Tab-separated table of N, CA and C in Angstrom:
chain	number	residue	atom	x	y	z
O	1	MET	N	0.726	-1.230	-0.270
O	1	MET	CA	-0.133	-0.272	0.182
O	1	MET	C	0.803	1.505	0.319
O	2	LEU	N	0.648	2.429	-1.329
O	2	LEU	CA	1.236	3.342	-0.271
O	2	LEU	C	0.680	4.354	-0.087
O	3	ASN	N	0.901	5.252	0.954
O	3	ASN	CA	0.627	6.037	1.051
O	3	ASN	C	2.298	6.894	1.917
O	4	SER	N	1.104	8.289	2.397
O	4	SER	CA	2.174	9.186	2.620
O	4	SER	C	3.633	8.585	4.210
O	5	ALA	N	3.271	7.760	4.238
O	5	ALA	CA	3.315	7.307	5.928
O	5	ALA	C	5.256	6.419	5.106
O	6	SER	N	3.987	5.737	4.479
O	6	SER	CA	5.047	4.947	3.635
O	6	SER	C	6.721	5.234	2.501
O	7	ILE	N	5.556	6.142	2.077
O	7	ILE	CA	6.996	7.352	1.195
O	7	ILE	C	7.998	7.972	1.908
O	8	ILE	N	7.804	8.467	3.167
O	8	ILE	CA	8.500	9.276	3.682
O	8	ILE	C	9.378	8.195	4.555
O	9	GLN	N	8.860	6.972	5.159
O	9	GLN	CA	10.281	6.057	5.390
O	9	GLN	C	10.839	5.728	4.960
O	10	ALA	N	10.710	5.009	3.158
O	10	ALA	CA	11.453	4.710	2.136
O	10	ALA	C	12.113	5.776	1.731
O	11	LEU	N	12.091	6.959	1.955
O	11	LEU	CA	12.849	8.417	1.188
O	11	LEU	C	13.932	8.253	3.038
O	12	LEU	N	13.712	8.273	4.264
O	12	LEU	CA	14.388	8.026	5.086
O	12	LEU	C	15.373	7.298	5.278
O	13	ARG	N	15.247	5.897	4.823
O	13	ARG	CA	15.519	4.623	4.596
O	13	ARG	C	17.494	5.381	3.773
O	14	ALA	N	16.686	5.590	2.569
O	14	ALA	CA	17.179	5.823	0.767
O	14	ALA	C	18.291	7.369	1.783
O	15	ASP	N	18.340	7.214	3.489
O	15	ASP	CA	18.606	8.766	3.120
O	15	ASP	C	18.775	10.427	2.355
O	16	LEU	N	17.857	10.045	2.164
O	16	LEU	CA	17.263	10.858	1.031
O	16	LEU	C	16.223	12.897	1.927
O	17	VAL	N	15.997	11.728	3.286
O	17	VAL	CA	15.488	13.335	4.176
O	17	VAL	C	16.776	14.196	4.406
O	18	ASP	N	16.583	15.712	4.486
O	18	ASP	CA	17.377	16.274	4.904
O	18	ASP	C	16.265	17.282	6.172
O	19	GLU	N	15.234	17.412	5.738
O	19	GLU	CA	14.173	18.274	6.631
O	19	GLU	C	12.944	17.342	7.083
O	20	LEU	N	12.254	17.564	8.111
O	20	LEU	CA	10.891	17.689	8.189
O	20	LEU	C	10.139	18.557	8.966
O	21	ARG	N	8.716	18.742	8.079
O	21	ARG	CA	8.626	20.100	8.445
O	21	ARG	C	6.621	19.003	8.800
O	22	LEU	N	6.157	19.175	10.114
O	22	LEU	CA	4.682	18.245	10.583
O	22	LEU	C	4.465	19.489	10.893
O	23	ASN	N	3.078	18.993	10.256
O	23	ASN	CA	1.334	19.691	11.506
O	23	ASN	C	0.989	18.760	12.055
O	24	VAL	N	1.114	18.950	13.536
O	24	VAL	CA	0.551	17.863	15.113
O	24	VAL	C	-1.159	18.069	15.098
O	25	LEU	N	-2.008	17.861	14.393
O	25	LEU	CA	-3.368	18.216	14.965
O	25	LEU	C	-3.795	16.394	16.609
O	26	PRO	N	-4.405	17.814	17.379
O	26	PRO	CA	-5.234	16.892	18.134
O	26	PRO	C	-6.214	15.536	17.888
O	27	ALA	N	-5.729	14.476	18.071
O	27	ALA	CA	-7.384	13.807	17.412
O	27	ALA	C	-7.506	12.083	17.782
O	28	VAL	N	-7.686	11.673	18.250
O	28	VAL	CA	-7.188	10.125	18.542
O	28	VAL	C	-8.340	9.406	17.415
O	29	ALA	N	-7.063	8.678	17.635
O	29	ALA	CA	-6.739	7.504	16.842
O	29	ALA	C	-6.744	5.999	17.179
O	30	GLY	N	-7.409	5.016	16.445
O	30	GLY	CA	-7.388	3.367	16.783
O	30	GLY	C	-5.913	2.507	17.177
O	31	GLY	N	-5.826	3.780	15.534
O	31	GLY	CA	-4.638	2.286	14.995
O	31	GLY	C	-4.000	3.207	14.134
O	32	GLY	N	-3.119	2.612	13.161
O	32	GLY	CA	-2.689	3.223	12.026
O	32	GLY	C	-1.306	3.185	11.420
O	33	LEU	N	-0.529	3.714	10.861
O	33	LEU	CA	0.692	3.220	10.574
O	33	LEU	C	2.127	4.403	10.969
O	34	ARG	N	2.650	4.383	11.284
O	34	ARG	CA	3.797	5.270	12.494
O	34	ARG	C	4.544	5.527	11.219
O	35	LEU	N	4.858	6.744	11.934
O	35	LEU	CA	5.955	8.117	10.554
O	35	LEU	C	6.926	7.352	10.874
O	36	LEU	N	7.534	7.503	11.745
O	36	LEU	CA	8.611	7.321	12.139
O	36	LEU	C	8.977	5.647	13.050
O	37	GLY	N	8.499	5.119	12.048
O	37	GLY	CA	8.337	3.037	13.121
O	37	GLY	C	9.394	2.657	12.499
O	38	GLU	N	9.396	0.639	13.310
O	38	GLU	CA	10.656	0.252	14.090
O	38	GLU	C	10.862	0.127	12.397
O	39	GLY	N	12.698	-0.022	12.222
O	39	GLY	CA	12.787	-0.609	11.325
O	39	GLY	C	13.777	0.690	10.198
O	40	LEU	N	13.812	1.382	10.909
O	40	LEU	CA	13.942	2.758	10.335
O	40	LEU	C	15.789	3.068	10.576
O	41	PRO	N	16.225	3.363	9.726
O	41	PRO	CA	17.795	3.207	10.381
O	41	PRO	C	18.031	4.861	11.466
O	42	PRO	N	19.400	4.929	12.748
O	42	PRO	CA	19.267	5.714	13.457
O	42	PRO	C	19.632	6.705	12.502
O	43	SER	N	19.136	7.948	12.860
O	43	SER	CA	19.392	9.023	13.156
O	43	SER	C	19.047	10.704	13.624
O	44	ALA	N	20.203	10.739	14.177
O	44	ALA	CA	18.982	12.729	15.084
O	44	ALA	C	18.585	14.289	13.997
O	45	TRP	N	17.429	14.637	15.034
O	45	TRP	CA	17.481	15.818	13.948
O	45	TRP	C	16.919	16.590	15.255
O	46	GLU	N	17.247	18.486	14.727
O	46	GLU	CA	17.231	19.113	16.262
O	46	GLU	C	16.005	19.961	15.129
O	47	LEU	N	14.562	20.026	16.107
O	47	LEU	CA	13.994	21.273	16.406
O	47	LEU	C	14.321	22.945	15.780
O	48	VAL	N	14.046	23.024	14.811
O	48	VAL	CA	14.512	24.833	14.932
O	48	VAL	C	13.169	25.052	14.312
O	49	GLY	N	12.241	24.916	14.217
O	49	GLY	CA	11.175	26.008	14.661
O	49	GLY	C	9.781	25.708	15.072
O	50	ALA	N	8.927	25.460	15.431
O	50	ALA	CA	7.379	25.533	16.247
O	50	ALA	C	6.579	26.561	16.309
O	51	LEU	N	5.322	26.294	15.489
O	51	LEU	CA	4.414	27.262	15.412
O	51	LEU	C	2.852	27.546	16.009
O	52	THR	N	2.973	27.031	16.980
O	52	THR	CA	1.116	27.095	17.403
O	52	THR	C	0.208	28.058	16.325
O	53	LEU	N	-0.471	26.586	16.412
O	53	LEU	CA	-1.987	26.511	15.072
O	53	LEU	C	-2.781	26.818	15.653
O	54	GLU	N	-4.263	27.151	15.008
O	54	GLU	CA	-5.269	27.565	15.355
O	54	GLU	C	-6.265	26.365	15.617
O	55	GLY	N	-6.745	25.751	16.604
O	55	GLY	CA	-7.244	24.401	16.735
O	55	GLY	C	-6.133	23.483	17.928
O	56	GLY	N	-5.561	24.131	18.194
O	56	GLY	CA	-4.557	23.529	18.940
O	56	GLY	C	-3.264	22.793	18.681
O	57	GLY	N	-3.322	22.505	17.378
O	57	GLY	CA	-1.915	21.669	17.203
O	57	GLY	C	-1.147	22.298	16.831
O	58	VAL	N	-0.152	22.461	16.565
O	58	VAL	CA	1.875	22.860	15.536
O	58	VAL	C	2.275	22.023	14.785
O	59	ALA	N	2.807	23.257	14.201
O	59	ALA	CA	3.984	23.217	13.302
O	59	ALA	C	5.284	23.602	13.837
O	60	LEU	N	5.811	21.949	13.391
O	60	LEU	CA	7.422	21.253	13.385
O	60	LEU	C	8.310	20.850	12.505
O	61	HIS	N	9.472	21.937	12.472
O	61	HIS	CA	10.291	22.407	12.026
O	61	HIS	C	11.470	21.295	12.409
O	62	HIS	N	11.980	20.160	11.512
O	62	HIS	CA	13.310	19.588	12.420
O	62	HIS	C	14.055	19.901	10.798
O	63	ARG	N	15.729	19.782	11.379
O	63	ARG	CA	16.396	19.708	10.478
O	63	ARG	C	17.354	18.613	10.697
O	64	ARG	N	17.518	17.880	10.124
O	64	ARG	CA	18.818	16.427	10.310
O	64	ARG	C	20.481	16.910	11.070
O	65	ARG	N	20.402	16.122	11.507
O	65	ARG	CA	21.529	16.728	12.461
O	65	ARG	C	23.400	15.570	11.418
O	66	ARG	N	24.168	16.098	11.034
O	66	ARG	CA	24.675	15.559	10.080
O	66	ARG	C	26.268	15.171	10.501
């Protein structure tokens, strides 16, 4: 199955991601695919920006440490 989480995981495995910009919104979910699930190579990320959104969410900007 192809979805945004599986595409991001494939790019992370291929070491092709330098930045992540994520919008995190409060919600209750019963399950699903984890974005940064098991089986990915170890990596270090630095939070370089965060912004509070209307409705209680946050916009997060992470940059990969090399």
